[in-house]
Short mmCIF file of C-alpha atoms and ligand atoms in Angstrom, two decimals:
data_model
loop_
_atom_site.label_atom_id
_atom_site.label_comp_id
_atom_site.label_asym_id
_atom_site.label_seq_id
_atom_site.Cartn_x
_atom_site.Cartn_y
_atom_site.Cartn_z
CA MET A 1398 -11.00 200.57 -5.57
CA THR A 1399 -14.29 200.77 -3.83
CA ASP A 1400 -14.86 198.99 -0.53
CA THR A 1401 -17.23 196.63 -2.23
CA THR A 1402 -14.79 195.81 -4.97
CA ALA A 1403 -12.17 195.08 -2.33
CA TRP A 1404 -14.57 192.95 -0.37
CA LEU A 1405 -15.57 191.06 -3.56
CA GLN A 1406 -12.02 190.40 -4.61
CA GLY A 1407 -11.29 189.30 -1.07
CA GLN A 1408 -14.07 186.86 -1.34
CA LEU A 1409 -13.00 185.56 -4.69
CA SER A 1410 -9.38 185.12 -3.65
CA ARG A 1411 -10.42 183.40 -0.37
CA ARG A 1412 -12.53 181.03 -2.49
CA ALA A 1413 -9.48 180.30 -4.75
CA VAL A 1414 -7.93 178.75 -1.77
CA LEU A 1415 -10.83 176.36 -1.59
CA ALA A 1416 -10.67 175.03 -5.03
CA GLY A 1417 -10.07 171.52 -3.84
CA GLY A 1418 -13.57 171.37 -2.26
CA VAL A 1419 -15.44 171.98 -5.47
CA VAL A 1420 -13.23 170.02 -7.74
CA ALA A 1421 -13.28 167.05 -5.52
CA ALA A 1422 -16.98 167.20 -5.52
CA GLY A 1423 -16.93 166.53 -9.29
CA GLY A 1424 -20.50 166.44 -10.58
CA ALA A 1425 -22.04 167.14 -7.16
CA THR A 1426 -23.84 170.42 -6.63
CA LEU A 1427 -22.03 173.50 -5.44
CA GLY A 1428 -24.39 173.50 -2.45
CA ALA A 1429 -22.97 170.21 -1.30
CA ALA A 1430 -19.46 171.40 -1.89
CA SER A 1431 -19.97 174.58 0.11
CA GLY A 1432 -20.24 172.91 3.40
CA GLN A 1433 -16.99 171.18 2.86
CA ALA A 1434 -15.46 174.49 1.78
CA ASP A 1435 -16.60 176.47 4.77
CA HIS A 1436 -15.17 173.90 7.05
CA SER A 1437 -11.77 173.83 5.40
CA GLN A 1438 -11.35 177.72 5.28
CA HIS A 1439 -10.36 177.84 8.92
CA ALA A 1440 -7.35 175.76 8.11
CA THR A 1441 -6.24 177.55 4.97
CA ASP A 1442 -7.08 181.09 5.78
CA ALA A 1443 -4.85 181.55 8.77
CA GLY A 1444 -3.18 184.91 8.70
CA THR A 1445 -5.76 186.57 6.47
CA PRO A 1446 -8.20 189.08 7.93
CA ALA A 1447 -11.39 187.73 9.43
CA PRO A 1448 -14.16 187.84 6.92
CA ASN A 1449 -16.96 190.35 7.43
CA ALA A 1450 -19.70 188.81 9.59
CA HIS A 1451 -22.18 189.51 6.83
CA SER A 1452 -20.13 188.18 3.90
CA GLY A 1453 -21.96 184.88 3.85
CA ALA A 1454 -25.24 186.36 2.74
CA HIS A 1455 -24.33 186.92 -0.91
CA GLY A 1456 -21.51 186.25 -3.18
CA ALA A 1457 -19.38 184.18 -0.78
CA MET A 1458 -20.23 181.00 -2.53
CA VAL A 1459 -18.95 180.95 -6.12
CA THR A 1460 -17.28 178.45 -8.37
CA VAL A 1461 -13.47 178.32 -8.27
CA GLY A 1462 -11.18 178.53 -11.16
CA GLU A 1463 -11.75 179.76 -14.68
CA VAL A 1464 -13.71 178.29 -17.59
CA ASP A 1465 -11.70 178.12 -20.78
CA SER A 1466 -13.76 180.44 -23.09
CA ALA A 1467 -11.34 179.89 -25.93
CA GLY A 1468 -11.96 176.17 -25.66
CA ASN A 1469 -15.71 176.73 -25.57
CA GLY A 1470 -15.45 179.16 -28.54
CA PHE A 1471 -17.76 181.64 -26.80
CA ASP A 1472 -17.51 184.04 -23.89
CA PRO A 1473 -20.53 184.98 -21.63
CA THR A 1474 -19.48 188.58 -21.43
CA ASP A 1475 -18.94 188.97 -25.23
CA MET A 1476 -22.41 187.28 -25.74
CA LEU A 1477 -24.05 190.20 -23.73
CA THR A 1478 -23.58 192.40 -26.75
CA ASP A 1479 -22.97 189.97 -29.65
CA TRP A 1480 -26.03 190.54 -31.81
CA ASP A 1481 -26.21 188.53 -35.02
CA THR A 1482 -28.01 190.64 -37.56
CA GLY A 1483 -27.36 188.27 -40.51
CA THR A 1484 -26.29 189.08 -44.03
CA VAL A 1485 -28.27 191.99 -45.39
CA SER A 1486 -29.45 192.29 -49.02
CA THR A 1487 -32.38 193.74 -50.86
CA LEU A 1488 -35.27 191.81 -52.37
CA PRO A 1489 -36.63 192.64 -55.85
CA ASP A 1490 -39.58 194.45 -54.25
CA GLY A 1491 -37.26 196.60 -52.25
CA ARG A 1492 -37.60 194.95 -48.93
CA ARG A 1493 -34.68 194.15 -46.70
CA LEU A 1494 -33.68 190.44 -46.44
CA ARG A 1495 -31.65 189.13 -43.70
CA SER A 1496 -29.98 185.72 -44.19
CA TRP A 1497 -28.29 183.40 -41.75
CA GLU A 1498 -26.50 179.96 -42.16
CA ILE A 1499 -26.92 177.96 -39.01
CA THR A 1500 -25.71 174.54 -38.20
CA ALA A 1501 -26.64 172.11 -35.36
CA GLU A 1502 -23.72 170.24 -33.89
CA ASP A 1503 -22.91 168.14 -30.90
CA LYS A 1504 -20.27 169.76 -28.79
CA GLU A 1505 -18.82 169.28 -25.33
CA ILE A 1506 -18.80 172.64 -23.50
CA GLU A 1507 -17.40 173.73 -20.02
CA ILE A 1508 -20.27 175.25 -18.04
CA ALA A 1509 -18.37 175.70 -14.70
CA PRO A 1510 -14.66 175.29 -14.05
CA GLY A 1511 -13.79 171.67 -14.81
CA VAL A 1512 -17.52 170.76 -15.36
CA MET A 1513 -17.96 169.49 -18.96
CA PHE A 1514 -21.47 169.19 -20.52
CA PRO A 1515 -22.34 167.30 -23.69
CA ALA A 1516 -24.32 169.96 -25.39
CA TRP A 1517 -26.23 170.18 -28.63
CA THR A 1518 -25.61 173.66 -30.15
CA TYR A 1519 -26.59 176.08 -32.80
CA ASN A 1520 -23.41 177.33 -34.48
CA GLY A 1521 -21.23 175.80 -31.71
CA ARG A 1522 -22.49 178.06 -28.95
CA VAL A 1523 -24.83 177.92 -26.01
CA PRO A 1524 -27.04 179.87 -26.10
CA GLY A 1525 -27.17 180.00 -29.87
CA PRO A 1526 -26.74 183.27 -31.84
CA ALA A 1527 -28.79 186.26 -30.62
CA PHE A 1528 -30.59 187.15 -33.82
CA ARG A 1529 -31.71 190.74 -34.29
CA ALA A 1530 -33.89 192.14 -37.07
CA THR A 1531 -36.22 195.09 -37.70
CA GLU A 1532 -40.02 194.68 -37.88
CA GLY A 1533 -41.05 193.87 -41.43
CA ASP A 1534 -37.63 192.49 -42.65
CA ARG A 1535 -37.75 189.17 -44.58
CA LEU A 1536 -35.76 186.56 -42.65
CA ARG A 1537 -34.18 183.38 -44.13
CA PHE A 1538 -32.42 180.82 -41.97
CA THR A 1539 -30.71 178.06 -43.84
CA PHE A 1540 -30.42 175.38 -41.19
CA ARG A 1541 -28.14 172.29 -41.60
CA ASN A 1542 -28.12 169.48 -39.09
CA TYR A 1543 -24.64 168.15 -38.48
CA GLY A 1544 -25.76 166.68 -35.16
CA SER A 1545 -26.40 163.16 -34.15
CA HIS A 1546 -30.09 163.62 -33.61
CA PRO A 1547 -33.07 165.28 -35.43
CA HIS A 1548 -33.38 168.98 -34.74
CA SER A 1549 -35.24 172.10 -35.84
CA MET A 1550 -35.43 175.81 -35.39
CA HIS A 1551 -38.83 176.83 -33.89
CA PHE A 1552 -39.25 180.58 -33.62
CA HIS A 1553 -41.63 182.39 -31.39
CA GLY A 1554 -42.99 184.81 -33.91
CA ILE A 1555 -45.73 185.01 -36.51
CA HIS A 1556 -45.20 182.58 -39.44
CA ALA A 1557 -46.78 179.94 -41.54
CA ALA A 1558 -47.36 176.43 -40.23
CA ARG A 1559 -44.95 174.88 -42.67
CA MET A 1560 -42.22 177.19 -41.18
CA ASP A 1561 -42.89 176.20 -37.58
CA GLY A 1562 -39.99 173.84 -36.91
CA VAL A 1563 -42.16 171.01 -35.61
CA PRO A 1564 -42.24 167.35 -36.92
CA GLY A 1565 -43.39 167.50 -40.54
CA ALA A 1566 -42.52 171.24 -40.85
CA GLY A 1567 -38.77 171.76 -40.78
CA LEU A 1568 -37.74 169.17 -38.31
CA ILE A 1569 -34.79 167.49 -40.09
CA GLY A 1570 -32.56 164.57 -39.51
CA PRO A 1571 -28.77 164.43 -39.35
CA GLY A 1572 -27.22 165.53 -42.60
CA GLU A 1573 -30.36 167.28 -43.75
CA GLU A 1574 -31.08 170.87 -44.51
CA PHE A 1575 -34.16 173.04 -44.27
CA VAL A 1576 -34.74 176.83 -45.04
CA TYR A 1577 -37.08 178.79 -42.75
CA GLU A 1578 -38.35 181.97 -44.20
CA PHE A 1579 -40.80 184.47 -42.72
CA ASP A 1580 -41.34 188.10 -41.80
CA ALA A 1581 -39.84 189.65 -38.62
CA ARG A 1582 -42.97 190.22 -36.49
CA PRO A 1583 -44.22 191.12 -34.02
CA PHE A 1584 -41.50 193.46 -32.63
CA GLY A 1585 -40.42 192.29 -29.27
CA CYS A 1586 -38.01 190.13 -27.27
CA HIS A 1587 -38.51 186.56 -28.41
CA LEU A 1588 -36.61 183.25 -28.52
CA TYR A 1589 -36.16 180.27 -30.83
CA HIS A 1590 -35.40 176.64 -29.88
CA CYS A 1591 -35.33 173.14 -31.21
CA HIS A 1592 -38.81 171.51 -31.22
CA ALA A 1593 -37.68 167.85 -31.59
CA LEU A 1594 -39.00 165.35 -29.11
CA PRO A 1595 -38.56 164.92 -26.15
CA LEU A 1596 -38.80 168.68 -26.16
CA LYS A 1597 -37.40 169.41 -22.72
CA ARG A 1598 -34.32 167.24 -23.39
CA HIS A 1599 -33.58 168.97 -26.75
CA LEU A 1600 -34.08 172.40 -25.21
CA HIS A 1601 -32.03 171.73 -22.02
CA LYS A 1602 -29.13 170.36 -24.18
CA GLY A 1603 -28.41 173.94 -25.45
CA MET A 1604 -30.67 174.44 -28.44
CA TYR A 1605 -32.14 177.96 -27.77
CA GLY A 1606 -31.35 181.57 -28.25
CA ALA A 1607 -32.71 185.09 -28.20
CA PHE A 1608 -34.71 186.38 -31.19
CA VAL A 1609 -35.20 190.18 -31.02
CA VAL A 1610 -37.34 192.16 -33.43
CA ASP A 1611 -36.84 195.96 -33.30
CA PRO A 1612 -39.96 198.20 -33.94
CA ASP A 1613 -39.90 200.15 -37.15
CA PRO A 1614 -40.33 203.71 -35.98
CA ALA A 1615 -42.28 204.60 -39.17
CA LEU A 1616 -45.12 202.20 -38.07
CA HIS A 1617 -45.33 203.60 -34.59
CA PRO A 1618 -45.80 207.25 -34.97
CA GLU A 1619 -47.41 207.66 -31.48
CA HIS A 1620 -44.14 206.42 -29.88
CA ALA A 1621 -41.65 206.95 -32.62
CA ASP A 1622 -38.96 208.30 -30.24
CA ILE A 1623 -39.28 205.20 -28.14
CA ALA A 1624 -39.20 202.87 -31.24
CA ARG A 1625 -36.09 204.70 -32.40
CA SER A 1626 -34.41 204.04 -29.13
CA ARG A 1627 -35.06 200.34 -29.59
CA LEU A 1628 -33.78 200.34 -33.22
CA LEU A 1629 -30.27 198.79 -33.23
CA GLY A 1630 -27.66 201.30 -34.52
CA SER A 1631 -29.81 204.42 -34.51
CA PRO A 1632 -28.42 207.53 -32.68
CA GLU A 1633 -31.02 207.23 -30.08
CA ASN A 1634 -30.29 203.49 -29.61
CA ARG A 1635 -26.54 204.14 -29.24
CA GLU A 1636 -27.31 206.08 -25.99
CA TRP A 1637 -28.36 202.82 -24.36
CA GLN A 1638 -26.35 200.09 -22.95
CA GLU A 1639 -28.07 197.02 -24.32
CA LEU A 1640 -27.44 193.49 -22.98
CA VAL A 1641 -28.86 190.11 -23.92
CA MET A 1642 -29.15 187.53 -21.04
CA VAL A 1643 -30.48 184.06 -21.68
CA MET A 1644 -31.21 182.46 -18.31
CA ASN A 1645 -30.28 178.83 -18.60
CA ALA A 1646 -29.41 175.71 -16.49
CA PHE A 1647 -27.74 172.40 -16.93
CA ASP A 1648 -28.66 168.93 -15.56
CA THR A 1649 -25.13 167.42 -15.57
CA ASN A 1650 -26.09 163.98 -14.19
CA PHE A 1651 -29.37 163.62 -16.33
CA ASP A 1652 -31.62 163.12 -13.30
CA GLY A 1653 -34.24 165.62 -14.39
CA GLU A 1654 -32.93 168.30 -12.06
CA ASN A 1655 -30.41 171.07 -12.74
CA GLU A 1656 -26.98 171.22 -11.10
CA PHE A 1657 -25.89 174.59 -12.51
CA TYR A 1658 -27.72 177.89 -13.25
CA ALA A 1659 -26.59 181.01 -15.15
CA ALA A 1660 -27.37 183.61 -17.60
CA ASN A 1661 -25.40 182.96 -20.84
CA THR A 1662 -24.31 179.52 -19.63
CA ILE A 1663 -21.25 179.99 -17.33
CA ALA A 1664 -22.07 179.71 -13.63
CA HIS A 1665 -21.10 182.72 -11.60
CA CYS A 1666 -19.30 184.35 -14.54
CA PHE A 1667 -20.73 187.84 -13.78
CA MET A 1668 -19.65 187.61 -10.19
CA LYS A 1669 -16.06 186.99 -11.23
CA ALA A 1670 -16.33 189.49 -14.22
CA PRO A 1671 -18.87 192.22 -13.11
CA ILE A 1672 -20.65 193.83 -16.04
CA ARG A 1673 -19.36 197.33 -16.56
CA ILE A 1674 -22.11 200.04 -16.72
CA ALA A 1675 -21.47 203.72 -17.30
CA ARG A 1676 -23.85 205.30 -14.82
CA SER A 1677 -25.00 208.19 -16.96
CA ARG A 1678 -26.36 206.03 -19.73
CA PRO A 1679 -29.56 203.97 -19.50
CA VAL A 1680 -29.50 200.22 -19.47
CA ARG A 1681 -31.73 197.83 -21.39
CA ILE A 1682 -31.69 194.20 -21.00
CA TYR A 1683 -33.21 191.51 -23.30
CA LEU A 1684 -33.98 188.74 -20.82
CA VAL A 1685 -35.02 185.24 -21.91
CA ASN A 1686 -35.75 182.36 -19.62
CA VAL A 1687 -35.12 178.92 -21.10
CA VAL A 1688 -34.51 176.91 -17.89
CA GLU A 1689 -36.03 173.40 -18.03
CA PHE A 1690 -37.07 171.32 -15.18
CA ASP A 1691 -37.83 174.39 -12.98
CA PRO A 1692 -41.18 176.06 -13.90
CA ILE A 1693 -40.24 179.61 -12.73
CA ASN A 1694 -37.19 181.88 -12.87
CA SER A 1695 -36.90 185.47 -11.89
CA PHE A 1696 -34.68 188.60 -12.07
CA HIS A 1697 -34.16 190.78 -9.04
CA LEU A 1698 -32.04 194.02 -9.16
CA HIS A 1699 -30.21 195.42 -6.09
CA GLY A 1700 -30.39 199.03 -5.06
CA ASN A 1701 -32.60 200.01 -8.01
CA PHE A 1702 -36.00 199.52 -9.74
CA PHE A 1703 -36.82 199.11 -13.51
CA ASP A 1704 -39.56 199.16 -15.99
CA TYR A 1705 -40.55 195.91 -17.67
CA PHE A 1706 -42.03 195.19 -21.09
CA ASP A 1707 -43.42 191.62 -21.05
CA GLN A 1708 -42.33 189.91 -24.22
CA GLY A 1709 -41.23 193.29 -25.52
CA THR A 1710 -44.29 193.81 -27.73
CA THR A 1711 -45.22 197.12 -26.32
CA LEU A 1712 -43.60 200.55 -26.48
CA THR A 1713 -44.88 201.46 -23.04
CA PRO A 1714 -43.98 199.39 -19.98
CA THR A 1715 -46.25 196.59 -18.88
CA LEU A 1716 -44.86 196.91 -15.31
CA ARG A 1717 -43.47 200.15 -13.85
CA THR A 1718 -41.01 200.55 -10.98
CA VAL A 1719 -40.39 196.99 -9.97
CA ASP A 1720 -37.33 195.37 -8.62
CA LEU A 1721 -38.24 191.85 -9.45
CA ILE A 1722 -39.99 190.09 -12.36
CA THR A 1723 -40.96 186.41 -12.72
CA GLN A 1724 -40.63 184.39 -15.91
CA CYS A 1725 -42.14 181.02 -16.67
CA GLN A 1726 -40.34 178.72 -19.14
CA ALA A 1727 -39.95 180.51 -22.50
CA GLN A 1728 -41.12 183.82 -21.00
CA ARG A 1729 -39.08 186.86 -21.71
CA GLY A 1730 -39.11 190.63 -21.73
CA ILE A 1731 -37.21 193.82 -21.74
CA LEU A 1732 -35.89 195.59 -18.56
CA GLU A 1733 -35.03 199.38 -18.59
CA PHE A 1734 -33.27 201.14 -15.79
CA THR A 1735 -30.64 203.78 -14.94
CA TYR A 1736 -28.00 204.25 -12.26
CA ARG A 1737 -27.64 207.95 -13.19
CA ASP A 1738 -28.51 209.07 -9.68
CA HIS A 1739 -26.52 206.27 -7.88
CA GLU A 1740 -23.09 206.37 -6.53
CA PRO A 1741 -20.59 204.07 -8.33
CA GLY A 1742 -20.21 200.52 -7.01
CA LEU A 1743 -21.07 196.92 -7.50
CA TYR A 1744 -24.86 196.27 -7.66
CA MET A 1745 -25.98 192.70 -7.58
CA PHE A 1746 -28.64 190.91 -9.72
CA HIS A 1747 -30.01 187.41 -9.31
CA PRO A 1748 -33.17 185.47 -9.40
CA HIS A 1749 -34.90 185.28 -5.97
CA GLN A 1750 -35.01 181.52 -6.15
CA SER A 1751 -32.15 181.35 -3.65
CA GLU A 1752 -31.10 177.82 -4.89
CA PHE A 1753 -30.50 179.17 -8.48
CA THR A 1754 -28.27 181.96 -7.09
CA GLU A 1755 -26.16 179.58 -5.06
CA LEU A 1756 -25.78 177.21 -8.12
CA GLY A 1757 -24.52 179.98 -10.30
CA TRP A 1758 -27.10 182.36 -11.48
CA VAL A 1759 -25.94 185.76 -9.94
CA GLY A 1760 -23.95 188.72 -11.02
CA MET A 1761 -22.83 192.15 -10.53
CA PHE A 1762 -23.11 195.43 -12.40
CA ASP A 1763 -20.02 197.47 -11.84
CA VAL A 1764 -21.45 200.96 -12.12
CA THR A 1765 -18.64 203.42 -13.06
CA GLU A 1766 -18.17 207.06 -13.89
CA ASP A 1767 -18.50 207.48 -17.63
CA MET A 1768 -16.18 205.36 -19.65
CA ALA A 1769 -14.53 206.62 -22.77
CU1 LIG B 394 -32.98 169.17 -31.05
#
């Protein structure tokens, strides 16, 4: 066990003692609960070693307890790598067709221990499925609305107006069905979301997800090797450790401000379960920002720098050697980095909006010697 791992586990177990503080706060913010928690720890921590003087800077303030992933029907760690490539078949003209069946449904989900949120979902999960296709594929989404409100699937991509998922073009009422069909282009890291009105309310209720289109190496001879590394399942792609993170937030008291922030929905999940990274293999993150009510979000990596591909639509970086990128609402991109020359340990990532970090959007990469 590394020193940092021991420190983190100490922090987490110390926090477990403080469960009463957060639970008692109910729907109040973690920030409000933390003052109470810090006060009570003197009484409950007697006999345990004094915390490191610097321990308050990062990580000391996390939610207490566990979210019931089985009850939610989805797990934030599993969702990092859970690509949905659809059902593949071949069209009469020889092209590849990918088909999906998607349902909208109302569902109460647990976004932090004991904090329930009345979500609207695609296929019962928040974020919705992470769709992945190859440039030029034909895509067909059969969408059925089993929810209580009108909904749609609006894709950020190139398609006809009648496939746009706006009122009059694929926005459907409860009990209705619509089939969206278009080609996968351009390649990149995109998103989809409901486009019913009021838009920000439908988005924030959970109706969004990642939509990744891999480049077809045959179409990019000048960078075919890079394109192959992005093509899911290719030998070159399998060298990479790919993760999809959808940065989201929840307004649990419906006052137009968020109480909880995360990537993949569950506050502080990647503090409690650091993401394992084999240090010899490169890392690629498909990062999407769907936070409503706050105009800006960001991603900052500790102890390392990365290359960034804004919207993922280029094969060479749009930013090189940065340790922070900023994303507006619906902005997204691809991060590439490696810990090859680092010592193993826990490397933090979080937005540099400190409030978001304190309210749940922060995590750790557990960089290890090579895993089997
Ligand atoms: Cu909707």
